Amino acid sequence: MANSLVIVESPAKAKTINKYLGSGYTVKASMGHVLDLPKKDLGVNLRDHFKPTYVVIPGKKPIIDELKQAAKTAAAVYLAADPDREGEAICAHLQELLASKKQRIQRVFFNEITREAIREAFKHPREIDTNLVDAQQARRILDRLVGYQVSPLLWEKVKRGISAGRVQTVALRLIVEREREIRAFVKREYWTITARLEGGNPPPFDARMVKINGDDPEIPDQETADRHVSAARAAGFVVDSVATREKRKFPVPPFITSKLQQEAVRKLHFSAKKAMAVAQRLYEGVDLGAEGSVGLITYMRTDSTRVSEGALSAAREYVLKQFGKDYLPAEPVRYKSKKDAQDAHEAIRPTEVEREPDSVKSYLDTDEYKLYKLIWQRFVASQMNPALYDQTTIDVKSGDTLFRATGAVEKFRGFRAVYVEGQDDRADDEEAEELKHRLPKVEPGERLKLHQILPEQHFTEPPPRYNEATLVKTLEEKGIGRPSTYATILSVIQNREYVEKVQGRFFPTELGMVTSDLLVKNFTEIFDVTYTARMEEELDEVEEGKLAWTDALTGFYRKFNKELRTAERQMADLKGEGVVTDVKCEVCGKPMVIRLGRNGQFLACSGYPDCEATRDLTPELAAQYGSAAAPEVPEQACEKCGKPMVVKRGRFGYFLACSGYPECRNTKRIVMGDGKATAVQDVTLDEKCPECGSALVIKHGRYGQFTACSNYPECKFVKRQTLGIHCPEKDCSGELIVRRTRRGKTFYGCSRYPECKFVAWDKPIAGPCPQCGSPILLEKKSKKSGPRRVCPNETCKYEVAVEQTSEAAVKV
């Protein structure tokens, strides 16, 4: 008897499904898409309603032949690709290739790879959803139109090999605009005033000045701060009011794709791409020994927070059994998805809530275990009661000023017994901060004793550069792309060298800034944030059957083609002819042009190759001709030879160099801040270079400060920053030093590397551990709980908080 043929995308998924289906089925993998638009040409007929031409992807012919042969002898053919637009398109292409009058080809659709879900899906096969296919096809053609028609323009005008993307360009634009905000930002000084007070009952507590004459305080300088401090001291401190209320903090919904990527970046330090790759493995199936291959999570590409009734019931039973009735809500918690969410799939959750992370840890690699644990914890917490706090606010009057102290006591952990959500830049976890301050019992009218009063100087800060979590969050909030595309977007802008990720933050390169500026200037609508978001909405409407895919493309191409023709005529040519300027070549007298080289824009003679004269692009010329420019740095003389210092551009950006080069090789790094460029001076130390005897200096490199020989480049000695701690590895004579990754992230390793491979991401502290005797401890830092010292021995749970004291306190 012939078996039924089931086709999925990957061998891992095939292995898991085959276990559940049994001997009556043969499961094979297509290895992803089998058809696509051709690589060598556009593949879209612009005169025939955007009709695409699909070809077999190179290398896929043997797979297709194998599938065709298997289909000939199969009793039935089931297409079981992933339940999304891409999966539906794969199924549609396979149906086209395997079409036969002898048998019916059907689509099976499941959100999780479990025995029950698979068997249920095969009981109710359906036809391929043409709306989903149309939506995928529309997106693919949109991206092809932009990529294949704008990229050649960039090759001609800027640099061969670079590319433009409909969505990636908008993501790059966000990064470039943020960088310009940071460079233009001018910090502003402000002061806060905090009083350390004590009443009749301990302990002392801190109260911050929050009102002056009923208005928010504006304290711009120390003189004003000192005046308020003196007035407060003279007036004394009296309790004005005491208010206590119960505060609730509710759990967050189970993961959707974007939130999973953000939290994996924050808590696990994964990239978005890595998070999705690991989630894919957990979804497709992991070998659990005697149990065989098991899908551990539901489908990981979703923007719906919906959870099946069966999963809700299982989660509630687990919470009741493990935590008790106090932790279980009276009714299941159902979360509302955002208005434009595609509700075909559930939220990301474990397929079996009883399968605790530690029960499968031995079968998972480290990354799989971490991500599964994160998904499991968030799902369980989502069906638990809120955390409860007693929040107390004490208002204290001091003359015409009001001081306020706020503290909270957690009286019921609720969902926080399982999971606490991570935070982004400068996101104040108010509950965690309040829990640090236990307030005493005081009464209105009670006079308080002043221990000290602390005026503290602050400066406003520019917006932070994006990391992967905050960029994904911004893309989601602005409606740019879809969750399934975020990881690809972030990878592409890095692979194209438009941005660099340094210590986890995105910095636009010179190429990225130039490319973004040219595209945004010449395609004002297509690469507009709002318009790009609207196109995503139209693709959703195609998926819902509300809009024909050809109508969506027609509206887009009308605008795009108009801007493309204008750009072909007007876009600045930085590669070929260059942007012609009024500057004359000092060698031959011909006009100089602005061109783009490997290290950015520069002035070159239009007589090239007969004349090879070049010059740096000045800020004035850049502004005049609308190009990115070197930063303006105040004129200064070289401290080594007295000649003027000039702005140069290198592989890693702008720097100051002596005009006496090559006789004098003195350089300084240029940093941007407060809306201006500043040259950072090397600091000479009393210490001598052990190799040549010259003075050592503190230099400022791309990733921060380091100590090196002042006689560079003749002497290339760089001093390793040592911690003065012996390597904890047994029988190792090395010491621990500060090292940096290629991306600039600090870590700590042994000086005898590669013989000794000890490394630590957290700063080692000389031990020993009081519990297990480990020779070192590690200092972990957290915005929420402050610094802690923990034992690096995984079997030892020793942990202690590090006391933080303020040396700036003004004591009474």
XYZ file of N, CA and C in Angstrom, residues 139 167 261 480-490 536:
45
model
N 4.927 41.389 -1.395
C 6.112 41.841 -0.668
C 7.392 41.510 -1.440
N 12.712 48.394 3.056
C 12.582 48.548 4.502
C 13.931 48.794 5.169
N 12.333 38.882 20.507
C 13.626 39.376 20.042
C 14.184 40.423 21.006
N 7.176 49.654 10.778
C 8.145 49.412 9.700
C 8.487 47.930 9.663
N 8.242 47.259 8.540
C 8.503 45.837 8.450
C 7.503 45.056 9.281
N 7.748 43.775 9.411
C 6.925 42.901 10.217
C 7.854 42.037 11.074
N 7.362 41.488 12.189
C 8.234 40.744 13.100
C 9.134 39.719 12.423
N 8.611 39.048 11.411
C 9.407 38.021 10.740
C 10.564 38.604 9.940
N 10.551 39.926 9.698
C 11.594 40.538 8.868
C 12.640 41.294 9.682
N 12.398 41.537 10.971
C 13.304 42.384 11.743
C 14.729 41.845 11.771
N 14.883 40.555 12.037
C 16.222 39.973 12.140
C 16.986 40.138 10.831
N 16.296 39.943 9.706
C 16.943 40.099 8.396
C 17.356 41.553 8.162
N 16.484 42.496 8.514
C 16.787 43.918 8.333
C 18.068 44.277 9.081
N 18.161 43.854 10.335
C 19.322 44.192 11.148
C 20.593 43.550 10.616
N 3.007 48.454 4.649
C 2.831 47.245 5.457
C 1.347 46.997 5.718
